[in-house]
Coordinates of C-alpha atoms in Angstrom, one line a residue:
M1 CA -155.7 -49.9 -43.0
R2 CA -155.7 -54.1 -42.0
R3 CA -159.7 -53.6 -40.9
F4 CA -159.8 -51.9 -44.6
F5 CA -158.4 -54.7 -46.0
G6 CA -160.3 -57.5 -44.3
F7 CA -163.3 -55.5 -45.8
L8 CA -162.4 -55.0 -49.4
V9 CA -161.8 -58.9 -49.2
T10 CA -165.0 -59.8 -47.5
V11 CA -167.0 -58.0 -50.5
G12 CA -165.1 -59.1 -52.8
A13 CA -165.9 -62.9 -51.8
L14 CA -169.2 -62.3 -51.5
A15 CA -169.2 -60.1 -54.7
L16 CA -168.0 -63.7 -56.6
A17 CA -170.7 -65.8 -54.4
G18 CA -173.2 -63.7 -55.8
L19 CA -172.6 -64.1 -58.8
V20 CA -172.1 -67.7 -59.1
G21 CA -175.4 -68.0 -57.0
F22 CA -177.0 -66.0 -59.9
S23 CA -175.2 -68.3 -62.2
L24 CA -176.6 -71.1 -61.0
V25 CA -180.1 -70.4 -60.4
H26 CA -180.2 -68.6 -64.1
S27 CA -179.1 -72.2 -65.7
W28 CA -180.9 -74.5 -63.5
L29 CA -184.3 -72.0 -64.7
N30 CA -183.5 -72.0 -68.1
P31 CA -181.4 -75.2 -69.0
E32 CA -179.7 -75.3 -72.4
P33 CA -180.4 -79.0 -74.4
L34 CA -176.7 -81.1 -74.3
T35 CA -175.7 -82.4 -77.5
I36 CA -173.3 -85.0 -78.6
E37 CA -172.4 -84.4 -81.8
N38 CA -170.3 -87.3 -84.5
V39 CA -167.5 -86.3 -86.7
D40 CA -170.4 -85.4 -89.8
G41 CA -172.6 -83.0 -87.4
R42 CA -175.3 -86.2 -86.4
P43 CA -176.6 -85.8 -82.8
V44 CA -175.3 -88.9 -80.8
I45 CA -176.9 -88.2 -77.6
T46 CA -179.3 -85.7 -76.4
A47 CA -180.8 -84.7 -73.6
T48 CA -182.5 -82.0 -71.0
Q49 CA -182.3 -81.1 -67.5
P50 CA -186.1 -82.2 -66.1
A51 CA -187.9 -79.6 -65.9
L52 CA -189.8 -78.8 -62.8
T53 CA -193.6 -79.5 -63.3
P54 CA -196.1 -76.5 -62.0
F55 CA -198.8 -77.8 -59.6

């Protein structure tokens, strides 16, 4: 029973790490622009992550 519980914890940790890794890779490949707006909706700061240039 103890080995089975350890197996479940290991599988859960690997699944969580996989989801976090997928999320990080997805956000790195498809960055969303960062916009900080004023009270009236005008952008104060706009920026995007640097894009990798293909060779």
